[in-house]
XYZ file of C-alpha atoms in Angstrom:
767
model
C -0.080 0.054 0.026
C 1.430 3.232 -1.030
C 0.849 5.779 1.881
C -0.112 9.237 0.708
C 0.151 12.606 2.569
C -3.080 14.518 3.786
C -2.190 17.376 0.887
C -4.585 15.943 -1.606
C -3.509 12.293 -2.829
C -5.214 8.984 -3.237
C -3.869 5.449 -2.705
C -3.095 3.941 -6.388
C -5.570 1.207 -6.388
C -7.905 1.512 -3.063
C -7.257 1.134 0.296
C -6.976 -1.500 2.933
C -8.624 0.659 5.182
C -11.935 0.113 3.058
C -12.722 -3.190 4.955
C -15.530 -5.336 4.069
C -17.780 -4.447 1.199
C -19.981 -7.379 1.034
C -23.221 -5.359 1.213
C -25.273 -5.970 -2.132
C -24.369 -2.810 -3.872
C -20.553 -2.829 -2.630
C -17.729 -1.429 -4.353
C -16.862 -3.736 -6.877
C -12.984 -3.731 -6.896
C -12.708 -6.063 -9.675
C -8.475 -6.472 -9.731
C -8.122 -9.445 -12.135
C -5.400 -11.314 -10.575
C -4.461 -14.884 -11.224
C -4.279 -16.327 -7.778
C -3.361 -19.951 -7.317
C -2.644 -20.325 -10.874
C -5.288 -18.455 -12.362
C -8.446 -17.835 -10.054
C -9.434 -14.152 -9.811
C -9.901 -12.194 -6.423
C -11.240 -9.031 -6.313
C -10.000 -7.266 -3.146
C -6.431 -7.711 -2.807
C -5.838 -3.745 -3.065
C -2.335 -4.018 -1.403
C -0.557 -5.927 -4.348
C -3.167 -4.991 -7.101
C -1.787 -3.690 -10.384
C -4.419 -2.159 -12.592
C -5.917 -3.709 -15.763
C -6.369 -1.706 -18.551
C -7.400 -2.763 -21.790
C -7.405 0.591 -23.602
C -4.744 -0.328 -26.358
C -5.197 -1.696 -29.850
C -4.161 -5.189 -30.819
C -0.899 -5.584 -32.698
C 0.208 -1.919 -31.694
C 3.636 -1.008 -32.130
C 5.917 -1.006 -28.982
C 5.478 1.982 -26.680
C 8.034 3.847 -24.825
C 8.717 3.074 -20.897
C 5.881 4.398 -18.745
C 6.385 7.958 -17.565
C 6.094 6.834 -13.801
C 8.635 4.511 -12.480
C 7.623 0.880 -12.468
C 7.289 -0.847 -8.975
C 10.573 -2.585 -8.449
C 11.037 -6.095 -8.725
C 11.940 -8.252 -5.753
C 12.946 -11.645 -4.874
C 9.274 -13.075 -5.291
C 8.039 -10.340 -7.556
C 8.864 -9.839 -11.252
C 7.950 -6.618 -12.706
C 8.410 -6.371 -16.328
C 7.452 -4.322 -19.519
C 5.930 -6.188 -22.385
C 5.770 -4.431 -25.636
C 3.353 -6.638 -27.410
C 1.065 -6.949 -24.294
C -1.455 -4.310 -25.389
C -4.746 -6.084 -25.791
C -6.950 -8.489 -23.830
C -6.059 -11.110 -26.274
C -2.361 -11.085 -25.122
C -3.386 -10.742 -21.609
C -5.688 -13.985 -21.910
C -2.704 -15.838 -23.554
C -0.183 -14.840 -20.732
C -2.693 -15.919 -18.052
C -3.362 -19.311 -19.678
C 0.380 -19.983 -20.406
C 1.606 -19.003 -16.755
C -1.440 -20.921 -15.265
C 0.603 -23.827 -15.993
C 3.687 -22.743 -14.115
C 3.416 -23.923 -10.447
C 5.621 -21.429 -9.203
C 3.402 -18.687 -10.087
C 1.194 -17.272 -7.502
C -0.532 -14.169 -8.574
C -0.584 -12.022 -11.816
C -1.206 -8.409 -12.203
C -1.798 -6.751 -15.685
C -1.496 -2.967 -16.562
C -2.237 -3.204 -20.268
C -2.308 0.742 -20.573
C 1.599 0.826 -19.824
C 2.207 -2.638 -20.905
C 3.230 -3.825 -17.446
C 3.245 -7.159 -15.890
C 3.665 -8.246 -12.452
C 3.955 -11.681 -11.299
C 4.292 -12.933 -7.892
C 6.252 -16.166 -7.680
C 8.036 -18.654 -5.573
C 11.783 -17.629 -4.352
C 13.972 -18.120 -7.318
C 11.524 -18.748 -9.948
C 12.215 -15.705 -11.942
C 13.963 -17.438 -14.736
C 11.412 -19.766 -14.894
C 8.990 -17.190 -15.355
C 10.754 -15.121 -17.798
C 11.470 -18.565 -19.941
C 7.778 -18.986 -19.848
C 6.846 -15.686 -21.213
C 9.592 -16.073 -24.003
C 7.980 -19.337 -24.755
C 4.697 -17.401 -25.392
C 6.345 -15.468 -27.961
C 6.705 -12.296 -25.776
C 10.059 -10.241 -24.824
C 9.862 -9.137 -21.190
C 12.237 -6.303 -20.378
C 12.991 -4.722 -17.246
C 12.310 -1.001 -16.915
C 15.669 0.459 -17.673
C 15.831 -1.937 -20.919
C 12.641 -0.500 -22.625
C 13.235 0.999 -25.946
C 11.608 4.191 -26.984
C 8.843 3.989 -29.332
C 9.613 6.319 -32.277
C 12.253 3.762 -34.368
C 10.111 0.569 -34.134
C 6.827 2.836 -35.108
C 8.923 4.056 -38.111
C 10.186 0.921 -39.079
C 6.776 -0.785 -38.785
C 5.205 1.918 -41.130
C 7.769 1.206 -43.630
C 6.924 -2.407 -43.977
C 3.054 -1.679 -44.132
C 3.435 1.170 -46.726
C 5.561 -1.484 -48.658
C 2.851 -4.463 -48.137
C 0.102 -1.982 -49.228
C 2.044 -0.948 -52.469
C 2.647 -4.545 -53.196
C -0.849 -5.671 -52.673
C -1.984 -2.722 -55.026
C 0.313 -3.900 -57.564
C -0.883 -7.429 -57.378
C -4.610 -6.193 -57.633
C -3.714 -4.100 -60.575
C -1.684 -6.914 -62.224
C -4.713 -9.309 -61.820
C -7.006 -6.796 -63.359
C -4.762 -6.280 -66.225
C -4.467 -10.081 -66.816
C -0.634 -10.107 -66.145
C 0.962 -13.629 -65.659
C -0.111 -15.540 -62.914
C 3.419 -15.657 -61.355
C 3.713 -12.115 -61.125
C 0.387 -11.777 -59.352
C 1.472 -14.655 -56.875
C 5.108 -12.917 -56.401
C 3.829 -9.322 -55.573
C 0.908 -10.934 -53.260
C 3.476 -12.914 -51.456
C 5.646 -9.952 -50.920
C 2.839 -8.113 -49.562
C 1.584 -11.024 -47.327
C 5.267 -11.351 -45.709
C 5.879 -7.608 -45.543
C 2.745 -6.827 -43.490
C 1.867 -10.255 -42.080
C 4.842 -11.704 -40.349
C 4.097 -10.646 -36.851
C 0.224 -11.387 -37.504
C 0.941 -15.041 -38.373
C 3.704 -15.298 -35.490
C 1.193 -13.946 -33.108
C -1.682 -16.125 -34.817
C 0.395 -19.249 -34.203
C 1.029 -18.665 -30.597
C -2.441 -17.988 -29.875
C -3.697 -21.058 -31.611
C -0.962 -23.320 -30.157
C -2.364 -21.921 -26.595
C -5.971 -22.525 -27.547
C -6.823 -18.579 -28.051
C -8.928 -17.375 -31.011
C -7.809 -13.651 -31.138
C -7.780 -11.225 -34.293
C -4.296 -12.369 -35.141
C -5.230 -16.112 -35.043
C -8.602 -15.308 -36.994
C -6.821 -13.175 -39.674
C -4.277 -15.790 -40.211
C -6.644 -18.417 -40.976
C -8.618 -16.183 -42.928
C -5.592 -14.901 -45.238
C -4.248 -18.707 -45.609
C -7.862 -19.656 -46.478
C -7.762 -17.067 -49.264
C -4.438 -18.271 -50.413
C -5.624 -21.721 -50.634
C -8.661 -20.739 -52.421
C -6.028 -18.941 -55.295
C -7.405 -15.705 -54.039
C -3.981 -14.200 -54.179
C -4.805 -10.455 -54.537
C -7.308 -10.419 -52.181
C -5.259 -12.356 -49.301
C -2.489 -9.803 -49.866
C -4.966 -6.703 -49.735
C -6.466 -8.105 -46.697
C -3.267 -8.594 -44.941
C -1.703 -5.255 -45.913
C -4.899 -3.249 -44.948
C -5.311 -5.151 -41.692
C -1.739 -4.027 -40.504
C -2.209 -0.586 -41.920
C -5.647 -0.081 -40.154
C -4.055 -1.692 -36.788
C -1.041 0.819 -37.036
C -3.261 3.925 -37.509
C -5.542 2.467 -34.578
C -2.408 2.033 -32.346
C -1.376 5.583 -32.851
C -4.826 6.797 -32.109
C -5.005 4.745 -28.967
C -1.794 6.260 -27.899
C -3.686 9.406 -27.462
C -5.446 7.768 -24.653
C -2.360 6.262 -23.169
C -0.473 9.671 -23.336
C -3.247 11.446 -21.866
C -2.538 10.177 -18.654
C 1.404 10.273 -19.017
C 1.030 13.989 -20.430
C 0.095 14.973 -16.615
C 3.761 14.541 -16.126
C 4.911 16.609 -19.078
C 3.852 19.811 -17.064
C 6.993 19.102 -14.809
C 10.563 20.592 -16.250
C 13.349 18.231 -16.906
C 15.770 20.064 -14.942
C 15.693 22.378 -11.743
C 17.982 24.936 -10.526
C 18.912 22.903 -7.109
C 21.457 22.814 -4.415
C 22.283 20.206 -1.597
C 23.628 22.574 0.817
C 21.920 25.930 -0.088
C 25.074 27.461 -1.643
C 26.406 25.815 -5.010
C 23.463 26.356 -7.190
C 23.329 23.830 -10.067
C 21.074 23.082 -13.085
C 20.144 19.295 -12.572
C 17.725 16.552 -13.883
C 14.864 16.765 -11.612
C 15.188 12.993 -11.059
C 18.566 13.440 -9.454
C 17.752 15.789 -6.754
C 16.793 14.331 -3.590
C 14.501 15.066 -0.518
C 16.066 17.728 1.772
C 17.835 19.767 -1.113
C 17.021 23.272 -2.022
C 15.337 24.498 -5.532
C 15.305 27.945 -6.709
C 12.328 28.766 -9.063
C 12.187 31.719 -11.205
C 9.278 33.817 -11.732
C 6.774 32.088 -14.645
C 8.692 29.005 -14.217
C 7.138 25.684 -13.260
C 7.939 23.621 -10.279
C 9.953 20.495 -10.721
C 9.369 18.727 -7.300
C 7.313 18.952 -4.429
C 8.534 20.944 -1.235
C 8.144 23.337 1.249
C 8.909 27.129 0.710
C 11.662 28.537 2.762
C 12.355 31.994 1.020
C 10.247 34.452 -0.854
C 6.801 35.467 -1.556
C 4.721 34.617 -4.805
C 1.347 33.682 -6.053
C 1.196 29.942 -7.514
C -1.016 28.807 -10.116
C -2.048 25.257 -8.779
C -4.657 24.530 -11.661
C -2.809 21.745 -13.271
C -2.941 19.726 -9.445
C -6.278 21.125 -7.958
C -8.037 22.738 -10.847
C -8.202 25.947 -8.993
C -8.725 28.936 -11.212
C -7.191 31.777 -8.866
C -3.477 31.677 -7.886
C -2.597 30.784 -4.211
C -0.296 33.048 -2.248
C 2.704 31.043 -1.014
C 5.298 32.231 1.607
C 7.844 30.399 3.807
C 6.339 27.166 5.394
C 3.778 26.657 2.394
C 3.765 23.481 0.371
C 4.426 23.608 -3.441
C 3.750 20.994 -5.763
C 5.591 19.833 -9.248
C 3.732 20.837 -12.168
C 2.538 24.233 -10.949
C 3.478 27.547 -12.112
C 5.233 30.349 -10.116
C 3.978 33.928 -10.408
C 6.107 36.983 -10.302
C 8.194 36.507 -7.280
C 11.102 34.248 -6.770
C 11.080 31.251 -4.493
C 13.255 28.982 -2.786
C 11.747 25.644 -1.355
C 12.963 22.588 0.273
C 12.336 19.385 -1.633
C 10.046 16.995 0.372
C 9.618 14.017 -2.049
C 11.623 12.481 -4.894
C 10.760 12.784 -8.554
C 8.846 9.664 -8.525
C 7.116 10.251 -5.406
C 5.715 13.872 -6.112
C 1.934 14.378 -5.730
C 1.567 14.792 -9.581
C 3.425 11.467 -10.083
C 1.216 9.526 -7.545
C -1.926 11.258 -9.349
C -0.696 10.016 -12.657
C -0.074 6.561 -11.162
C -3.395 6.558 -9.617
C -5.028 7.065 -12.729
C -3.080 4.673 -14.574
C -3.934 2.224 -12.008
C -7.742 3.220 -11.406
C -8.590 0.740 -14.516
C -8.638 -2.238 -12.069
C -11.773 -1.076 -10.694
C -13.949 -1.722 -13.927
C -17.142 0.011 -14.605
C -20.122 -2.445 -14.714
C -20.727 -1.960 -18.540
C -16.852 -3.019 -18.964
C -17.218 -6.184 -16.957
C -20.524 -6.887 -19.025
C -18.736 -6.513 -22.366
C -15.749 -8.889 -21.176
C -18.090 -11.551 -20.316
C -20.037 -11.215 -23.470
C -16.899 -11.162 -25.786
C -15.671 -14.275 -24.159
C -18.985 -16.239 -25.362
C -19.365 -14.109 -28.603
C -16.041 -15.310 -30.284
C -16.528 -18.983 -30.055
C -20.256 -18.586 -31.071
C -19.111 -16.886 -34.367
C -16.367 -19.297 -35.076
C -18.716 -22.081 -34.535
C -21.282 -20.322 -37.143
C -18.293 -19.938 -39.672
C -17.681 -23.530 -39.570
C -21.435 -24.445 -39.735
C -21.910 -22.044 -42.699
C -18.791 -23.717 -44.529
C -20.390 -26.999 -44.248
C -24.386 -26.267 -44.352
C -24.306 -23.908 -47.403
C -23.265 -26.589 -49.947
C -25.264 -29.294 -48.387
C -28.658 -27.632 -47.875
C -28.876 -24.674 -50.181
C -26.508 -25.841 -52.967
C -23.784 -23.284 -52.708
C -20.401 -24.333 -54.003
C -17.955 -25.465 -51.521
C -15.348 -23.009 -52.507
C -17.967 -20.090 -52.154
C -19.255 -21.475 -48.849
C -15.765 -21.503 -47.556
C -14.929 -17.984 -48.707
C -18.059 -16.778 -47.061
C -16.932 -18.579 -43.773
C -13.541 -17.025 -43.874
C -15.300 -13.576 -44.336
C -17.162 -14.285 -41.077
C -14.079 -15.225 -39.160
C -12.734 -11.896 -40.168
C -15.818 -10.173 -38.867
C -15.745 -12.325 -35.552
C -13.083 -10.564 -33.915
C -14.230 -8.537 -30.696
C -11.775 -6.214 -30.591
C -14.100 -2.935 -31.321
C -16.298 -4.248 -28.714
C -13.551 -4.895 -26.249
C -11.840 -1.787 -26.617
C -14.949 0.274 -26.647
C -15.228 0.726 -22.984
C -11.658 1.037 -21.534
C -10.660 3.622 -23.754
C -13.612 5.730 -22.918
C -13.170 5.097 -19.216
C -9.528 6.128 -19.224
C -10.109 9.203 -21.132
C -12.704 10.337 -18.702
C -10.372 9.537 -15.827
C -7.719 11.452 -17.315
C -10.128 14.470 -18.060
C -11.554 14.429 -14.417
C -7.776 14.269 -12.891
C -7.007 17.438 -14.934
C -10.149 19.152 -13.369
C -9.027 18.301 -10.066
C -11.245 15.292 -9.306
C -9.219 11.991 -8.562
C -11.231 8.699 -9.083
C -9.969 5.472 -8.012
C -11.770 3.515 -10.864
C -14.147 3.418 -13.623
C -16.893 1.781 -11.600
C -17.176 5.025 -9.474
C -16.927 7.422 -12.218
C -19.649 5.406 -14.140
C -21.809 5.270 -10.875
C -21.580 8.820 -10.137
C -24.361 9.821 -12.593
C -26.737 7.906 -10.562
C -26.304 10.052 -7.360
C -29.518 10.339 -5.446
C -28.584 11.029 -1.553
C -25.612 12.926 -0.631
C -24.549 13.099 2.981
C -21.884 15.771 3.848
C -19.706 16.377 7.001
C -19.994 20.097 8.323
C -16.590 20.886 9.888
C -14.052 20.968 6.822
C -16.584 19.877 4.183
C -18.957 22.565 3.910
C -17.071 24.689 6.142
C -13.376 25.876 5.979
C -12.391 23.749 8.879
C -10.470 26.582 10.341
C -12.132 28.614 13.148
C -11.877 32.486 12.789
C -13.082 35.352 14.957
C -16.555 36.416 13.939
C -17.652 39.038 16.401
C -16.717 40.291 19.885
C -17.437 42.960 22.552
C -16.551 44.512 25.716
C -18.442 43.783 28.758
C -17.037 46.695 30.971
C -17.649 50.151 30.909
C -14.774 52.168 30.232
C -12.836 49.344 28.353
C -12.940 49.812 24.693
C -13.356 46.593 22.162
C -9.759 47.450 20.751
C -8.371 47.135 24.235
C -9.953 43.831 25.082
C -9.002 42.286 21.907
C -5.421 43.750 22.331
C -5.307 41.738 25.759
C -6.984 38.672 24.506
C -4.412 38.505 21.470
C -1.572 38.765 23.888
C -2.872 35.587 25.677
C -3.955 33.794 22.645
C -0.620 34.047 20.680
C 0.832 31.596 23.408
C -2.062 29.079 23.109
C -2.427 26.258 20.784
C -5.977 25.658 21.272
C -7.967 26.371 17.996
C -10.120 28.989 19.285
C -7.117 30.828 20.938
C -5.489 30.634 17.352
C -8.552 32.014 15.849
C -8.357 35.000 17.828
C -4.764 35.529 17.521
C -4.572 34.967 13.684
C -4.006 37.819 11.435
C -3.241 40.167 14.477
C -0.422 40.895 16.517
C -0.445 42.462 19.982
C 0.307 45.860 20.202
C 2.479 45.457 23.212
C 0.085 47.433 25.549
C -0.163 43.994 27.566
C 2.932 42.968 29.097
C 2.107 39.344 30.524
C 4.187 37.134 32.763
C 3.718 33.754 34.470
C 1.808 32.490 31.559
C -0.002 29.057 32.128
C -2.247 26.772 29.993
C -4.769 25.023 32.135
C -5.942 21.987 30.263
C -9.777 21.906 29.378
C -10.270 25.326 30.557
C -7.868 28.183 28.895
C -4.702 30.225 29.628
C -3.962 32.769 32.112
C -0.984 35.122 32.804
C -0.490 37.985 35.128
C -0.455 41.379 33.437
C -0.178 45.112 34.808
C -3.366 45.016 36.624
C -3.754 41.580 37.995
C -4.389 38.254 36.760
C -6.141 37.648 33.269
C -7.820 34.599 32.014
C -9.038 33.607 28.446
C -11.090 30.522 27.971
C -14.461 28.807 29.016
C -17.312 31.102 30.669
C -17.444 29.166 33.721
C -13.677 29.137 34.388
C -13.091 32.625 33.788
C -15.852 33.572 36.212
C -14.717 31.336 38.950
C -14.722 33.400 42.283
C -16.665 36.269 40.585
C -20.268 37.272 40.294
C -22.201 35.212 37.714
C -23.133 37.628 34.760
C -26.126 37.227 32.429
C -25.583 36.697 28.659
C -26.086 39.966 26.339
C -28.261 40.178 23.527
C -25.234 40.194 21.183
C -23.697 36.963 23.041
C -27.194 35.253 22.607
C -27.159 35.833 18.982
C -23.668 34.463 18.690
C -24.470 31.330 20.415
C -27.477 30.905 18.265
C -25.586 31.158 14.969
C -23.581 28.290 16.537
C -20.336 30.123 17.318
C -17.973 28.917 19.908
C -17.757 31.359 22.777
C -14.483 32.454 24.538
C -14.423 34.705 27.425
C -11.754 37.214 29.019
C -11.738 38.133 32.504
C -9.744 39.451 35.421
C -9.969 39.549 39.302
C -13.052 41.528 38.798
C -15.003 39.515 36.506
C -15.586 39.242 32.656
C -13.888 41.706 30.466
C -15.261 40.368 27.191
C -16.717 37.909 24.915
C -15.444 36.603 21.586
C -17.372 34.507 19.099
C -15.111 31.907 17.229
C -17.141 30.513 14.189
C -16.076 27.884 11.329
C -16.940 29.949 7.994
C -18.768 28.632 5.310
C -16.611 27.822 1.998
C -17.201 30.561 -0.587
C -18.363 27.884 -3.286
C -20.593 25.641 -0.759
C -24.116 27.323 -1.284
C -23.498 27.279 -5.105
C -22.371 23.664 -4.950
C -25.162 22.279 -3.060
C -27.772 24.376 -5.579
C -26.081 22.886 -8.376
C -26.689 19.289 -6.872
C -30.173 19.834 -5.913
C -30.987 21.177 -9.447
C -29.572 17.667 -10.368
C -32.218 16.044 -8.206
C -29.724 14.980 -5.298
C -30.933 15.140 -1.641
C -28.405 16.640 0.518
C -28.086 15.878 4.222
C -25.490 17.295 6.777
C -24.468 14.524 9.332
C -22.293 16.233 11.739
C -20.824 15.704 15.249
C -21.002 19.261 16.003
C -23.664 20.696 18.198
C -27.354 21.760 17.211
C -27.240 25.190 16.832
C -23.634 25.272 14.848
C -24.985 22.587 12.467
C -28.493 24.430 12.102
C -26.565 27.753 11.266
C -24.554 26.073 8.667
C -27.461 24.439 7.061
C -29.413 27.704 6.578
C -26.488 29.294 5.080
C -25.950 26.336 2.670
C -29.297 25.997 1.656
C -29.664 22.658 3.128
C -33.197 21.709 4.683
C -32.077 18.130 6.274
C -29.420 17.851 8.882
C -28.448 15.794 11.802
C -26.196 16.737 14.841
C -24.039 15.521 17.472
C -23.478 12.261 15.531
C -20.768 9.733 16.361
C -18.638 7.855 13.639
C -21.171 4.885 14.077
C -24.183 7.157 13.970
C -23.104 8.429 10.597
C -22.632 5.066 9.271
C -26.108 3.969 10.530
C -27.566 6.742 8.461
C -25.730 5.756 5.406
C -26.914 2.260 5.862
C -30.532 3.517 6.246
C -30.298 5.223 2.916
C -28.670 2.187 0.888
C -30.753 0.752 -1.747
C -32.752 3.874 -2.333
C -30.902 5.254 -5.025
C -26.967 5.768 -5.228
C -25.599 6.810 -1.778
C -22.558 9.023 -1.466
C -20.741 10.316 1.331
C -18.566 13.251 1.583
C -16.223 13.949 4.591
C -12.506 14.860 5.485
C -11.869 13.333 8.971
C -11.164 10.179 10.791
C -14.612 9.995 12.117
C -16.027 9.825 8.511
C -14.108 6.951 7.342
C -16.562 4.140 8.241
C -19.226 5.988 6.557
C -17.201 6.809 3.510
C -16.341 3.072 3.337
C -19.886 2.099 3.662
C -21.323 4.394 0.936
C -21.877 3.467 -2.632
C -19.315 6.136 -3.461
C -17.068 7.892 -0.722
C -15.849 11.300 -1.614
C -12.938 12.783 0.372
C -12.025 16.383 0.771
C -8.294 15.982 -0.840
C -6.313 19.055 0.371
C -7.276 18.944 4.131
C -8.741 15.414 4.381
C -6.988 13.113 7.020
C -5.005 10.288 5.513
C -7.650 7.702 6.375
C -10.472 9.751 5.075
C -8.438 9.817 1.608
C -7.416 6.277 1.435
C -11.078 5.007 2.191
C -12.627 7.166 -0.337
C -13.451 6.431 -3.820
C -12.982 9.843 -5.174
C -10.767 12.807 -3.882
C -11.739 16.598 -4.433
C -8.069 18.140 -4.890
C -9.112 21.543 -4.076
C -11.830 20.849 -1.519
C -14.501 22.348 -3.675
C -17.960 20.601 -3.433
C -18.838 22.105 -6.871
C -16.611 19.682 -8.375
C -19.342 16.775 -7.297
C -21.747 18.298 -9.824
C -18.891 18.296 -12.269
C -18.295 14.471 -11.625
C -21.839 13.733 -12.381
C -21.843 15.462 -15.666
C -18.657 13.659 -16.575
C -20.309 10.512 -15.532
C -23.034 11.155 -17.843
C -20.886 11.910 -20.783
C -18.961 8.534 -20.079
C -22.075 6.697 -19.804
C -23.358 8.118 -23.089
C -20.346 7.521 -24.925
C -20.009 3.909 -23.612
C -23.256 2.895 -25.053
C -22.663 4.939 -28.368
C -19.418 2.735 -28.589
C -21.041 -0.614 -27.883
C -24.111 0.127 -30.264
C -21.647 1.164 -33.029
C -19.480 -1.681 -32.643
C -22.387 -4.239 -32.656
C -24.519 -2.509 -35.111
C -21.584 -2.669 -37.738
C -20.758 -6.280 -37.041
C -24.461 -7.148 -37.321
C -24.799 -5.608 -40.799
C -21.703 -7.260 -42.147
C -22.766 -10.728 -40.579
C -25.968 -10.508 -42.615
C -23.878 -9.493 -45.680
C -21.614 -12.588 -45.032
C -24.287 -15.094 -44.674
C -25.967 -13.749 -48.102
C -22.373 -13.630 -49.965
C -22.475 -10.027 -50.457
C -19.468 -9.159 -48.483
C -15.772 -9.668 -49.644
C -12.815 -10.305 -47.148
C -11.183 -6.788 -47.346
C -14.605 -4.987 -46.740
C -14.783 -7.433 -43.474
C -11.438 -6.022 -42.603
C -12.751 -2.513 -43.001
C -15.806 -3.596 -40.894
C -13.781 -4.700 -37.928
C -10.726 -2.226 -37.983
C -12.990 0.437 -39.017
C -15.444 -0.150 -36.120
C -12.567 -0.330 -33.635
C -11.156 3.270 -35.017
C -14.802 4.758 -34.774
C -15.098 3.758 -31.111
C -11.573 4.780 -30.379
C -12.126 8.296 -31.855
C -15.454 8.679 -30.235
C -13.904 7.809 -27.100
C -11.095 10.436 -27.194
C -13.719 13.040 -27.293
C -14.058 12.890 -23.655
C -10.508 14.333 -23.304
C -11.885 17.512 -24.617
C -14.269 17.826 -21.991
C -14.931 21.491 -20.584
C -14.653 22.009 -17.039
């Protein structure tokens, strides 16, 4: 389990803190592990490597992941496999390694082409040999090649194959010698199809019917039927379309890695604060100092030690306004410095910055599949064998029943085989999900999986904590007043600040914040009395700041003034100042509403969401905040188990979400259908338990999350309808003999391209 600090992060694949989710509408963590040689287990969050299927089959090798891979150990192997970019390859590896007794568990990250194998001690070479026997080339992280050269080489071969196939077609039309047509066709098939045949043979050997196996059978059948030009054109067009599809899918893959491109490659750093050198950000260690000039991006996370400036944190939190930063304030990699120079002390290495962890979290979020995605995976496992059986039946039945020639029947069956590949259907969901996840991350919403993003559109009941969620979570002095004639409000404030500056109590800090004592009150013999307040001796005797009953001890009781009554009714915490003669003044400390709260609640209510406050605070405070926020339903004085019980009461009445920031919110966050944590101020356990984190603590992002979920749902069903509709049309055409093999290639790969391009629209969502 990766431990994240409370500055607004999320663990990569969920949280061990989530506990038991066995209720009927539980969080469906579908990490697809092969445990005990292939059995799936869904709640092993600590070791889960996310499954992502947003890559085209037969894509060209990609560069290494932008975020460093997890390290291999004595019993864990982490490798990059360039050809593992499609569920077909995953199934092949899963079935192949299932036969290796030393393998205990598998984790697939198809988006980054990373395989994690938990194995017995000393079995690494056996696992690597098994992978190579399946036709894959596993590489360690530092051995991964860049993508540019292989991509260019692949394109040259494909262009040559298409040119030769066109030459074969033209020669056939012009009635050229048969040997010329055969030579050109063979050249096209070998130029564009060697890898296809290689992968197809390995798939068939392992009992897999993926697109490579189906295409190899179809092209071979066309050759045996002496359809040389068509066999050449089918193979070359398939290879070209797959190359284009892979380039399109790289946009979805790179949408996540592009987050890290916000970070500069090098920074001006110093190990001792004196000798400044420009170094790669990856070489700078925690504890070093980094200087960032006006207008530059921060290369690492850290804490400001010198300078004042306004920092644009939009790349991390989605905040539209710059945030003032000074000594002691945290800064994050990828954010943009304003007009002042800053020096900050590095707090995290390059691969452990908040931005890197956000990137890793989005990459791994595919482990929690959306319900539609799981349905598509199950459907495709049944669909392909059925269509293959239909093709075989067609080849046999058409000649025997309808009198179609054997050659024509076999040809139609081969066309049906090409159409049978479910690639367009399989990639229709994960590409859309990862695009939506990347888009929401750029908006400052971190979602742990597609299941939660797809669910959010169904939100009907939202429970919200008060302190730190609806309010800023930081008490502030609201109003105050003198209670003794001849003593002004300014004088009592000076005395109170002089006492409060030496106290660490939140109410005292609220009084002292933003103002310094003027020096009129020279105090000595300062003492903090636990549970009561602080006291000291001044020029005119003893002074006390704290609870009313304690301050009034030994003095006459006083009635509450009208102003005090109003402050109490508004939910303020009261602090009193007194001396040997009695009360001097009262101070009302109030946790103020976030500026965006009322607008955010109104937006949710317009979308049909019932909002209720669940707070442990006293009745008056909760009532006052509820009135300010425009929330009619609220419950006060709740313990953590009370919040949990209220969530359980609402389950089954539409989607239930809980928003919180504290440890006391963790049980309710875990039990809700979707748990949402305040990412900036939230406690570690709240953030780890939740399914979604709002990086800038803006409740308005929940309505945005719902809109993004609705957009994702529309695109998912558009993709599924498109993929199945195109295949249905060509299945009918194949049965009636109206479809040719090259048309089937366009139907299959064209459908894949269409669903990919449709999914990429989610990357351009406006926030």
